[in-house]
mmCIF file with all atom_site columns, C-alpha atoms in Angstrom:
data_model
loop_
_atom_site.group_PDB
_atom_site.id
_atom_site.type_symbol
_atom_site.label_atom_id
_atom_site.label_alt_id
_atom_site.label_comp_id
_atom_site.label_asym_id
_atom_site.label_entity_id
_atom_site.label_seq_id
_atom_site.pdbx_PDB_ins_code
_atom_site.Cartn_x
_atom_site.Cartn_y
_atom_site.Cartn_z
_atom_site.occupancy
_atom_site.B_iso_or_equiv
_atom_site.pdbx_formal_charge
_atom_site.auth_seq_id
_atom_site.auth_comp_id
_atom_site.auth_asym_id
_atom_site.auth_atom_id
_atom_site.pdbx_PDB_model_num
ATOM 1   C CA . MET A 1 1   ? 125.419 -135.316 -51.976 1.00 0.00 ? 113 MET A CA 1
ATOM 2   C CA . GLY A 1 2   ? 124.534 -138.987 -52.112 1.00 0.00 ? 114 GLY A CA 1
ATOM 3   C CA . TYR A 1 3   ? 121.383 -138.361 -54.143 1.00 0.00 ? 115 TYR A CA 1
ATOM 4   C CA . ALA A 1 4   ? 120.561 -138.594 -57.819 1.00 0.00 ? 116 ALA A CA 1
ATOM 5   C CA . VAL A 1 5   ? 118.357 -135.528 -58.384 1.00 0.00 ? 117 VAL A CA 1
ATOM 6   C CA . THR A 1 6   ? 115.991 -135.128 -61.329 1.00 0.00 ? 118 THR A CA 1
ATOM 7   C CA . GLY A 1 7   ? 113.960 -131.991 -62.040 1.00 0.00 ? 119 GLY A CA 1
ATOM 8   C CA . ILE A 1 8   ? 110.985 -131.763 -64.378 1.00 0.00 ? 120 ILE A CA 1
ATOM 9   C CA . ASP A 1 9   ? 109.142 -128.832 -65.935 1.00 0.00 ? 121 ASP A CA 1
ATOM 10  C CA . PRO A 1 10  ? 106.846 -128.556 -68.964 1.00 0.00 ? 122 PRO A CA 1
ATOM 11  C CA . SER A 1 11  ? 108.739 -125.472 -70.167 1.00 0.00 ? 123 SER A CA 1
ATOM 12  C CA . LEU A 1 12  ? 111.874 -125.994 -72.245 1.00 0.00 ? 124 LEU A CA 1
ATOM 13  C CA . GLY A 1 13  ? 113.000 -122.480 -71.300 1.00 0.00 ? 125 GLY A CA 1
ATOM 14  C CA . ALA A 1 14  ? 112.663 -123.229 -67.578 1.00 0.00 ? 126 ALA A CA 1
ATOM 15  C CA . VAL A 1 15  ? 114.581 -126.494 -67.970 1.00 0.00 ? 127 VAL A CA 1
ATOM 16  C CA . MET A 1 16  ? 117.358 -124.737 -69.901 1.00 0.00 ? 128 MET A CA 1
ATOM 17  C CA . ALA A 1 17  ? 117.607 -122.028 -67.214 1.00 0.00 ? 129 ALA A CA 1
ATOM 18  C CA . ALA A 1 18  ? 117.696 -124.655 -64.449 1.00 0.00 ? 130 ALA A CA 1
ATOM 19  C CA . LYS A 1 19  ? 120.452 -126.550 -66.272 1.00 0.00 ? 131 LYS A CA 1
ATOM 20  C CA . ARG A 1 20  ? 122.528 -123.349 -66.509 1.00 0.00 ? 132 ARG A CA 1
ATOM 21  C CA . VAL A 1 21  ? 122.135 -122.642 -62.797 1.00 0.00 ? 133 VAL A CA 1
ATOM 22  C CA . ALA A 1 22  ? 122.973 -126.244 -61.844 1.00 0.00 ? 134 ALA A CA 1
ATOM 23  C CA . ARG A 1 23  ? 126.047 -126.140 -64.061 1.00 0.00 ? 135 ARG A CA 1
ATOM 24  C CA . GLN A 1 24  ? 127.197 -122.833 -62.485 1.00 0.00 ? 136 GLN A CA 1
ATOM 25  C CA . LEU A 1 25  ? 126.711 -124.302 -59.017 1.00 0.00 ? 137 LEU A CA 1
ATOM 26  C CA . GLU A 1 26  ? 128.387 -127.543 -60.113 1.00 0.00 ? 138 GLU A CA 1
ATOM 27  C CA . LEU A 1 27  ? 125.376 -129.619 -59.081 1.00 0.00 ? 139 LEU A CA 1
ATOM 28  C CA . PRO A 1 28  ? 124.839 -132.931 -60.901 1.00 0.00 ? 140 PRO A CA 1
ATOM 29  C CA . ILE A 1 29  ? 121.109 -132.512 -61.513 1.00 0.00 ? 141 ILE A CA 1
ATOM 30  C CA . GLU A 1 30  ? 119.306 -134.057 -64.475 1.00 0.00 ? 142 GLU A CA 1
ATOM 31  C CA . TYR A 1 31  ? 116.458 -131.988 -65.934 1.00 0.00 ? 143 TYR A CA 1
ATOM 32  C CA . VAL A 1 32  ? 113.652 -133.270 -68.116 1.00 0.00 ? 144 VAL A CA 1
ATOM 33  C CA . VAL A 1 33  ? 110.943 -131.465 -70.072 1.00 0.00 ? 145 VAL A CA 1
ATOM 34  C CA . GLY A 1 34  ? 107.720 -133.191 -69.114 1.00 0.00 ? 146 GLY A CA 1
ATOM 35  C CA . ASP A 1 35  ? 104.221 -133.005 -67.685 1.00 0.00 ? 147 ASP A CA 1
ATOM 36  C CA . ALA A 1 36  ? 103.544 -134.158 -64.116 1.00 0.00 ? 148 ALA A CA 1
ATOM 37  C CA . ARG A 1 37  ? 100.309 -135.799 -65.296 1.00 0.00 ? 149 ARG A CA 1
ATOM 38  C CA . TYR A 1 38  ? 102.326 -138.107 -67.562 1.00 0.00 ? 150 TYR A CA 1
ATOM 39  C CA . LEU A 1 39  ? 105.706 -138.544 -65.889 1.00 0.00 ? 151 LEU A CA 1
ATOM 40  C CA . PRO A 1 40  ? 108.318 -139.800 -68.367 1.00 0.00 ? 152 PRO A CA 1
ATOM 41  C CA . PHE A 1 41  ? 109.877 -142.229 -65.887 1.00 0.00 ? 153 PHE A CA 1
ATOM 42  C CA . LYS A 1 42  ? 109.684 -145.970 -65.265 1.00 0.00 ? 154 LYS A CA 1
ATOM 43  C CA . GLU A 1 43  ? 107.702 -147.437 -62.388 1.00 0.00 ? 155 GLU A CA 1
ATOM 44  C CA . ASN A 1 44  ? 109.476 -147.474 -59.017 1.00 0.00 ? 156 ASN A CA 1
ATOM 45  C CA . SER A 1 45  ? 112.137 -144.967 -60.145 1.00 0.00 ? 157 SER A CA 1
ATOM 46  C CA . PHE A 1 46  ? 112.319 -142.613 -57.146 1.00 0.00 ? 158 PHE A CA 1
ATOM 47  C CA . ASP A 1 47  ? 112.635 -142.803 -53.368 1.00 0.00 ? 159 ASP A CA 1
ATOM 48  C CA . VAL A 1 48  ? 111.390 -139.228 -52.917 1.00 0.00 ? 160 VAL A CA 1
ATOM 49  C CA . VAL A 1 49  ? 109.218 -136.879 -54.960 1.00 0.00 ? 161 VAL A CA 1
ATOM 50  C CA . PHE A 1 50  ? 109.075 -133.185 -54.001 1.00 0.00 ? 162 PHE A CA 1
ATOM 51  C CA . SER A 1 51  ? 106.942 -130.461 -55.536 1.00 0.00 ? 163 SER A CA 1
ATOM 52  C CA . TYR A 1 52  ? 106.513 -126.853 -54.492 1.00 0.00 ? 164 TYR A CA 1
ATOM 53  C CA . SER A 1 53  ? 103.734 -124.638 -55.842 1.00 0.00 ? 165 SER A CA 1
ATOM 54  C CA . VAL A 1 54  ? 102.694 -126.802 -58.781 1.00 0.00 ? 166 VAL A CA 1
ATOM 55  C CA . PRO A 1 55  ? 99.672  -129.081 -58.089 1.00 0.00 ? 167 PRO A CA 1
ATOM 56  C CA . GLN A 1 56  ? 97.866  -126.245 -56.277 1.00 0.00 ? 168 GLN A CA 1
ATOM 57  C CA . HIS A 1 57  ? 97.395  -124.649 -59.711 1.00 0.00 ? 169 HIS A CA 1
ATOM 58  C CA . LEU A 1 58  ? 95.781  -127.737 -61.247 1.00 0.00 ? 170 LEU A CA 1
ATOM 59  C CA . SER A 1 59  ? 92.172  -128.939 -61.307 1.00 0.00 ? 171 SER A CA 1
ATOM 60  C CA . ARG A 1 60  ? 91.231  -131.734 -58.908 1.00 0.00 ? 172 ARG A CA 1
ATOM 61  C CA . GLU A 1 61  ? 91.050  -134.107 -61.858 1.00 0.00 ? 173 GLU A CA 1
ATOM 62  C CA . ASN A 1 62  ? 94.600  -133.214 -62.883 1.00 0.00 ? 174 ASN A CA 1
ATOM 63  C CA . VAL A 1 63  ? 95.846  -133.423 -59.290 1.00 0.00 ? 175 VAL A CA 1
ATOM 64  C CA . GLY A 1 64  ? 94.426  -136.960 -59.272 1.00 0.00 ? 176 GLY A CA 1
ATOM 65  C CA . LYS A 1 65  ? 96.448  -137.756 -62.409 1.00 0.00 ? 177 LYS A CA 1
ATOM 66  C CA . VAL A 1 66  ? 99.597  -136.253 -60.877 1.00 0.00 ? 178 VAL A CA 1
ATOM 67  C CA . LEU A 1 67  ? 99.169  -138.259 -57.669 1.00 0.00 ? 179 LEU A CA 1
ATOM 68  C CA . SER A 1 68  ? 98.583  -141.448 -59.645 1.00 0.00 ? 180 SER A CA 1
ATOM 69  C CA . GLU A 1 69  ? 101.810 -140.796 -61.550 1.00 0.00 ? 181 GLU A CA 1
ATOM 70  C CA . ILE A 1 70  ? 103.715 -140.019 -58.356 1.00 0.00 ? 182 ILE A CA 1
ATOM 71  C CA . SER A 1 71  ? 102.494 -143.284 -56.848 1.00 0.00 ? 183 SER A CA 1
ATOM 72  C CA . ARG A 1 72  ? 103.582 -145.123 -60.001 1.00 0.00 ? 184 ARG A CA 1
ATOM 73  C CA . VAL A 1 73  ? 107.137 -143.714 -60.027 1.00 0.00 ? 185 VAL A CA 1
ATOM 74  C CA . LEU A 1 74  ? 107.701 -143.964 -56.249 1.00 0.00 ? 186 LEU A CA 1
ATOM 75  C CA . ARG A 1 75  ? 109.520 -147.055 -55.066 1.00 0.00 ? 187 ARG A CA 1
ATOM 76  C CA . PRO A 1 76  ? 107.754 -149.116 -52.387 1.00 0.00 ? 188 PRO A CA 1
ATOM 77  C CA . GLY A 1 77  ? 108.458 -147.396 -49.063 1.00 0.00 ? 189 GLY A CA 1
ATOM 78  C CA . GLY A 1 78  ? 109.166 -144.106 -50.867 1.00 0.00 ? 190 GLY A CA 1
ATOM 79  C CA . HIS A 1 79  ? 107.470 -140.852 -50.023 1.00 0.00 ? 191 HIS A CA 1
ATOM 80  C CA . CYS A 1 80  ? 106.423 -137.565 -51.534 1.00 0.00 ? 192 CYS A CA 1
ATOM 81  C CA . VAL A 1 81  ? 106.204 -134.079 -50.072 1.00 0.00 ? 193 VAL A CA 1
ATOM 82  C CA . ILE A 1 82  ? 103.935 -131.703 -51.957 1.00 0.00 ? 194 ILE A CA 1
ATOM 83  C CA . GLN A 1 83  ? 103.183 -128.070 -51.075 1.00 0.00 ? 195 GLN A CA 1
ATOM 84  C CA . MET A 1 84  ? 99.505  -127.118 -51.356 1.00 0.00 ? 196 MET A CA 1
ATOM 85  C CA . ALA A 1 85  ? 97.286  -124.124 -50.514 1.00 0.00 ? 197 ALA A CA 1
ATOM 86  C CA . ASN A 1 86  ? 94.982  -124.540 -47.504 1.00 0.00 ? 198 ASN A CA 1
ATOM 87  C CA . ARG A 1 87  ? 91.426  -123.260 -47.996 1.00 0.00 ? 199 ARG A CA 1
ATOM 88  C CA . GLN A 1 88  ? 91.144  -122.067 -44.369 1.00 0.00 ? 200 GLN A CA 1
ATOM 89  C CA . GLY A 1 89  ? 94.369  -120.024 -44.243 1.00 0.00 ? 201 GLY A CA 1
ATOM 90  C CA . ILE A 1 90  ? 93.935  -116.332 -43.411 1.00 0.00 ? 202 ILE A CA 1
ATOM 91  C CA . ARG A 1 91  ? 95.532  -115.034 -46.604 1.00 0.00 ? 203 ARG A CA 1
ATOM 92  C CA . SER A 1 92  ? 93.937  -117.867 -48.591 1.00 0.00 ? 204 SER A CA 1
ATOM 93  C CA . LEU A 1 93  ? 90.481  -116.781 -47.395 1.00 0.00 ? 205 LEU A CA 1
ATOM 94  C CA . TYR A 1 94  ? 91.278  -113.210 -48.431 1.00 0.00 ? 206 TYR A CA 1
ATOM 95  C CA . HIS A 1 95  ? 92.244  -114.323 -51.955 1.00 0.00 ? 207 HIS A CA 1
ATOM 96  C CA . GLN A 1 96  ? 89.161  -116.508 -52.267 1.00 0.00 ? 208 GLN A CA 1
ATOM 97  C CA . MET A 1 97  ? 87.003  -113.601 -51.122 1.00 0.00 ? 209 MET A CA 1
ATOM 98  C CA . ARG A 1 98  ? 88.618  -111.295 -53.729 1.00 0.00 ? 210 ARG A CA 1
ATOM 99  C CA . ARG A 1 99  ? 87.514  -113.679 -56.455 1.00 0.00 ? 211 ARG A CA 1
ATOM 100 C CA . CYS A 1 100 ? 84.060  -114.012 -54.805 1.00 0.00 ? 212 CYS A CA 1
ATOM 101 C CA . PHE A 1 101 ? 84.707  -117.675 -53.895 1.00 0.00 ? 213 PHE A CA 1
ATOM 102 C CA . ARG A 1 102 ? 84.260  -118.718 -57.517 1.00 0.00 ? 214 ARG A CA 1
ATOM 103 C CA . GLN A 1 103 ? 86.022  -121.787 -58.887 1.00 0.00 ? 215 GLN A CA 1
ATOM 104 C CA . ALA A 1 104 ? 89.602  -121.205 -59.981 1.00 0.00 ? 216 ALA A CA 1
ATOM 105 C CA . ARG A 1 105 ? 90.289  -120.796 -63.683 1.00 0.00 ? 217 ARG A CA 1
ATOM 106 C CA . ASP A 1 106 ? 93.346  -121.458 -65.789 1.00 0.00 ? 218 ASP A CA 1
ATOM 107 C CA . PHE A 1 107 ? 96.471  -121.458 -63.589 1.00 0.00 ? 219 PHE A CA 1
ATOM 108 C CA . GLU A 1 108 ? 94.876  -119.762 -60.554 1.00 0.00 ? 220 GLU A CA 1
ATOM 109 C CA . VAL A 1 109 ? 95.498  -121.330 -57.151 1.00 0.00 ? 221 VAL A CA 1
ATOM 110 C CA . ARG A 1 110 ? 93.037  -124.016 -56.053 1.00 0.00 ? 222 ARG A CA 1
ATOM 111 C CA . TYR A 1 111 ? 92.425  -124.134 -52.311 1.00 0.00 ? 223 TYR A CA 1
ATOM 112 C CA . TRP A 1 112 ? 91.933  -127.457 -50.529 1.00 0.00 ? 224 TRP A CA 1
ATOM 113 C CA . SER A 1 113 ? 90.690  -128.313 -47.052 1.00 0.00 ? 225 SER A CA 1
ATOM 114 C CA . ILE A 1 114 ? 93.094  -130.227 -44.831 1.00 0.00 ? 226 ILE A CA 1
ATOM 115 C CA . THR A 1 115 ? 90.621  -133.131 -44.770 1.00 0.00 ? 227 THR A CA 1
ATOM 116 C CA . ASP A 1 116 ? 90.434  -133.231 -48.583 1.00 0.00 ? 228 ASP A CA 1
ATOM 117 C CA . LEU A 1 117 ? 94.230  -133.196 -48.817 1.00 0.00 ? 229 LEU A CA 1
ATOM 118 C CA . ARG A 1 118 ? 94.589  -136.087 -46.360 1.00 0.00 ? 230 ARG A CA 1
ATOM 119 C CA . ASP A 1 119 ? 91.863  -138.121 -48.060 1.00 0.00 ? 231 ASP A CA 1
ATOM 120 C CA . THR A 1 120 ? 92.953  -137.482 -51.660 1.00 0.00 ? 232 THR A CA 1
ATOM 121 C CA . PHE A 1 121 ? 96.663  -138.070 -51.077 1.00 0.00 ? 233 PHE A CA 1
ATOM 122 C CA . GLY A 1 122 ? 95.981  -141.002 -48.746 1.00 0.00 ? 234 GLY A CA 1
ATOM 123 C CA . LYS A 1 123 ? 93.850  -142.816 -51.322 1.00 0.00 ? 235 LYS A CA 1
ATOM 124 C CA . ALA A 1 124 ? 96.299  -142.166 -54.159 1.00 0.00 ? 236 ALA A CA 1
ATOM 125 C CA . ILE A 1 125 ? 99.592  -142.911 -52.389 1.00 0.00 ? 237 ILE A CA 1
ATOM 126 C CA . GLY A 1 126 ? 99.265  -144.141 -48.816 1.00 0.00 ? 238 GLY A CA 1
ATOM 127 C CA . LYS A 1 127 ? 99.672  -142.951 -45.241 1.00 0.00 ? 239 LYS A CA 1
ATOM 128 C CA . THR A 1 128 ? 99.490  -139.155 -45.277 1.00 0.00 ? 240 THR A CA 1
ATOM 129 C CA . SER A 1 129 ? 100.211 -136.319 -42.884 1.00 0.00 ? 241 SER A CA 1
ATOM 130 C CA . VAL A 1 130 ? 99.907  -132.569 -43.315 1.00 0.00 ? 242 VAL A CA 1
ATOM 131 C CA . PHE A 1 131 ? 102.205 -130.011 -41.721 1.00 0.00 ? 243 PHE A CA 1
ATOM 132 C CA . VAL A 1 132 ? 102.731 -126.250 -41.920 1.00 0.00 ? 244 VAL A CA 1
ATOM 133 C CA . ASP A 1 133 ? 104.826 -124.579 -44.602 1.00 0.00 ? 245 ASP A CA 1
ATOM 134 C CA . CYS A 1 134 ? 103.857 -120.997 -43.732 1.00 0.00 ? 246 CYS A CA 1
ATOM 135 C CA . PHE A 1 135 ? 101.159 -118.588 -42.601 1.00 0.00 ? 247 PHE A CA 1
ATOM 136 C CA . PHE A 1 136 ? 100.057 -115.281 -44.191 1.00 0.00 ? 248 PHE A CA 1
ATOM 137 C CA . GLY A 1 137 ? 100.899 -116.239 -47.763 1.00 0.00 ? 249 GLY A CA 1
ATOM 138 C CA . LEU A 1 138 ? 102.172 -118.950 -50.041 1.00 0.00 ? 250 LEU A CA 1
ATOM 139 C CA . GLY A 1 139 ? 105.913 -119.370 -49.873 1.00 0.00 ? 251 GLY A CA 1
ATOM 140 C CA . LEU A 1 140 ? 106.989 -116.931 -47.159 1.00 0.00 ? 252 LEU A CA 1
ATOM 141 C CA . GLN A 1 141 ? 110.301 -118.394 -46.034 1.00 0.00 ? 253 GLN A CA 1
ATOM 142 C CA . ARG A 1 142 ? 112.769 -117.436 -43.314 1.00 0.00 ? 254 ARG A CA 1
ATOM 143 C CA . SER A 1 143 ? 115.578 -117.439 -45.893 1.00 0.00 ? 255 SER A CA 1
ATOM 144 C CA . ASP A 1 144 ? 113.770 -114.578 -47.692 1.00 0.00 ? 256 ASP A CA 1
ATOM 145 C CA . ILE A 1 145 ? 113.901 -112.186 -44.709 1.00 0.00 ? 257 ILE A CA 1
ATOM 146 C CA . PRO A 1 146 ? 116.968 -110.218 -45.931 1.00 0.00 ? 258 PRO A CA 1
ATOM 147 C CA . LEU A 1 147 ? 115.224 -109.602 -49.267 1.00 0.00 ? 259 LEU A CA 1
ATOM 148 C CA . MET A 1 148 ? 111.953 -108.305 -47.807 1.00 0.00 ? 260 MET A CA 1
ATOM 149 C CA . PRO A 1 149 ? 110.741 -104.907 -46.604 1.00 0.00 ? 261 PRO A CA 1
ATOM 150 C CA . ALA A 1 150 ? 110.320 -104.512 -42.845 1.00 0.00 ? 262 ALA A CA 1
ATOM 151 C CA . SER A 1 151 ? 106.570 -105.254 -42.906 1.00 0.00 ? 263 SER A CA 1
ATOM 152 C CA . LYS A 1 152 ? 107.095 -108.595 -44.664 1.00 0.00 ? 264 LYS A CA 1
ATOM 153 C CA . ARG A 1 153 ? 110.020 -109.483 -42.386 1.00 0.00 ? 265 ARG A CA 1
ATOM 154 C CA . LEU A 1 154 ? 107.727 -109.165 -39.387 1.00 0.00 ? 266 LEU A CA 1
ATOM 155 C CA . LEU A 1 155 ? 105.117 -111.395 -41.058 1.00 0.00 ? 267 LEU A CA 1
ATOM 156 C CA . ILE A 1 156 ? 107.726 -114.024 -41.881 1.00 0.00 ? 268 ILE A CA 1
ATOM 157 C CA . ARG A 1 157 ? 109.039 -114.026 -38.311 1.00 0.00 ? 269 ARG A CA 1
ATOM 158 C CA . PHE A 1 158 ? 105.498 -114.384 -36.960 1.00 0.00 ? 270 PHE A CA 1
ATOM 159 C CA . SER A 1 159 ? 104.807 -117.151 -39.487 1.00 0.00 ? 271 SER A CA 1
ATOM 160 C CA . GLU A 1 160 ? 107.956 -118.985 -38.372 1.00 0.00 ? 272 GLU A CA 1
ATOM 161 C CA . GLN A 1 161 ? 106.884 -118.668 -34.719 1.00 0.00 ? 273 GLN A CA 1
ATOM 162 C CA . LEU A 1 162 ? 103.434 -120.087 -35.505 1.00 0.00 ? 274 LEU A CA 1
ATOM 163 C CA . LYS A 1 163 ? 105.042 -122.873 -37.529 1.00 0.00 ? 275 LYS A CA 1
ATOM 164 C CA . ARG A 1 164 ? 107.170 -123.862 -34.517 1.00 0.00 ? 276 ARG A CA 1
ATOM 165 C CA . MET A 1 165 ? 104.080 -123.742 -32.284 1.00 0.00 ? 277 MET A CA 1
ATOM 166 C CA . SER A 1 166 ? 102.142 -125.940 -34.743 1.00 0.00 ? 278 SER A CA 1
ATOM 167 C CA . ARG A 1 167 ? 104.470 -128.858 -33.985 1.00 0.00 ? 279 ARG A CA 1
ATOM 168 C CA . LYS A 1 168 ? 102.905 -129.063 -30.521 1.00 0.00 ? 280 LYS A CA 1
ATOM 169 C CA . LEU A 1 169 ? 99.558  -127.366 -31.216 1.00 0.00 ? 281 LEU A CA 1
ATOM 170 C CA . THR A 1 170 ? 98.647  -129.404 -34.279 1.00 0.00 ? 282 THR A CA 1
ATOM 171 C CA . PHE A 1 171 ? 95.277  -127.668 -34.780 1.00 0.00 ? 283 PHE A CA 1
ATOM 172 C CA . LEU A 1 172 ? 97.226  -124.638 -36.076 1.00 0.00 ? 284 LEU A CA 1
ATOM 173 C CA . VAL A 1 173 ? 97.752  -126.467 -39.379 1.00 0.00 ? 285 VAL A CA 1
ATOM 174 C CA . ASN A 1 174 ? 94.105  -125.607 -40.107 1.00 0.00 ? 286 ASN A CA 1
ATOM 175 C CA . ALA A 1 175 ? 94.945  -121.872 -40.163 1.00 0.00 ? 287 ALA A CA 1
ATOM 176 C CA . ALA A 1 176 ? 98.142  -122.138 -42.227 1.00 0.00 ? 288 ALA A CA 1
ATOM 177 C CA . ASP A 1 177 ? 97.958  -120.750 -45.750 1.00 0.00 ? 289 ASP A CA 1
ATOM 178 C CA . SER A 1 178 ? 100.556 -123.092 -47.195 1.00 0.00 ? 290 SER A CA 1
ATOM 179 C CA . VAL A 1 179 ? 100.983 -126.695 -46.094 1.00 0.00 ? 291 VAL A CA 1
ATOM 180 C CA . PHE A 1 180 ? 103.130 -129.663 -46.986 1.00 0.00 ? 292 PHE A CA 1
ATOM 181 C CA . VAL A 1 181 ? 101.355 -132.940 -47.652 1.00 0.00 ? 293 VAL A CA 1
ATOM 182 C CA . ALA A 1 182 ? 103.632 -135.920 -46.991 1.00 0.00 ? 294 ALA A CA 1
ATOM 183 C CA . SER A 1 183 ? 102.544 -139.353 -48.223 1.00 0.00 ? 295 SER A CA 1
ATOM 184 C CA . TRP A 1 184 ? 104.286 -142.724 -47.977 1.00 0.00 ? 296 TRP A CA 1
ATOM 185 C CA . LYS A 1 185 ? 103.855 -145.491 -50.512 1.00 0.00 ? 297 LYS A CA 1
ATOM 186 C CA . PRO A 1 186 ? 103.503 -148.801 -48.663 1.00 0.00 ? 298 PRO A CA 1
ATOM 187 C CA . ALA A 1 187 ? 106.592 -151.014 -48.646 1.00 0.00 ? 299 ALA A CA 1
ATOM 188 C CA . LEU A 1 188 ? 106.262 -154.448 -50.218 1.00 0.00 ? 300 LEU A CA 1
#
């Protein structure tokens, strides 16, 4: 592979399950039980940090702690890619409406505006851009099409088409439900 991969989760059970899967797939991945707010790694340890569907469940204060930790463990010139929920996404608006637009509690999804994502990540890490993960939900992926009923397959295909269009029509990122936030730590 050419990469040294490290996974982290606060759940011992999840880490044990991940280790079993990695072993079965013969992948040399190191797993650590830990909290993203207090990463158990030295400064400048990683070139890349990736997270999918984690910080969107945390309070803004805790997201700030996570981003500070990511900045600390990223090497100069390194970058992170973090999936987050967009407040203006169609499905996101529906879910916010169902909970009467109240503040999220416990591990519920927190929805961010694209501007807030750019500003928050930019201040914590560095140059930041936001691009589409998917429309009409959080985590609808093309690779899931064979597993889905016909109605969901159509949504995923439409989401993929909109995602391709968003590369040229960048305003479409504002309507995506799930986005990736990519930030680069300045090189020395």
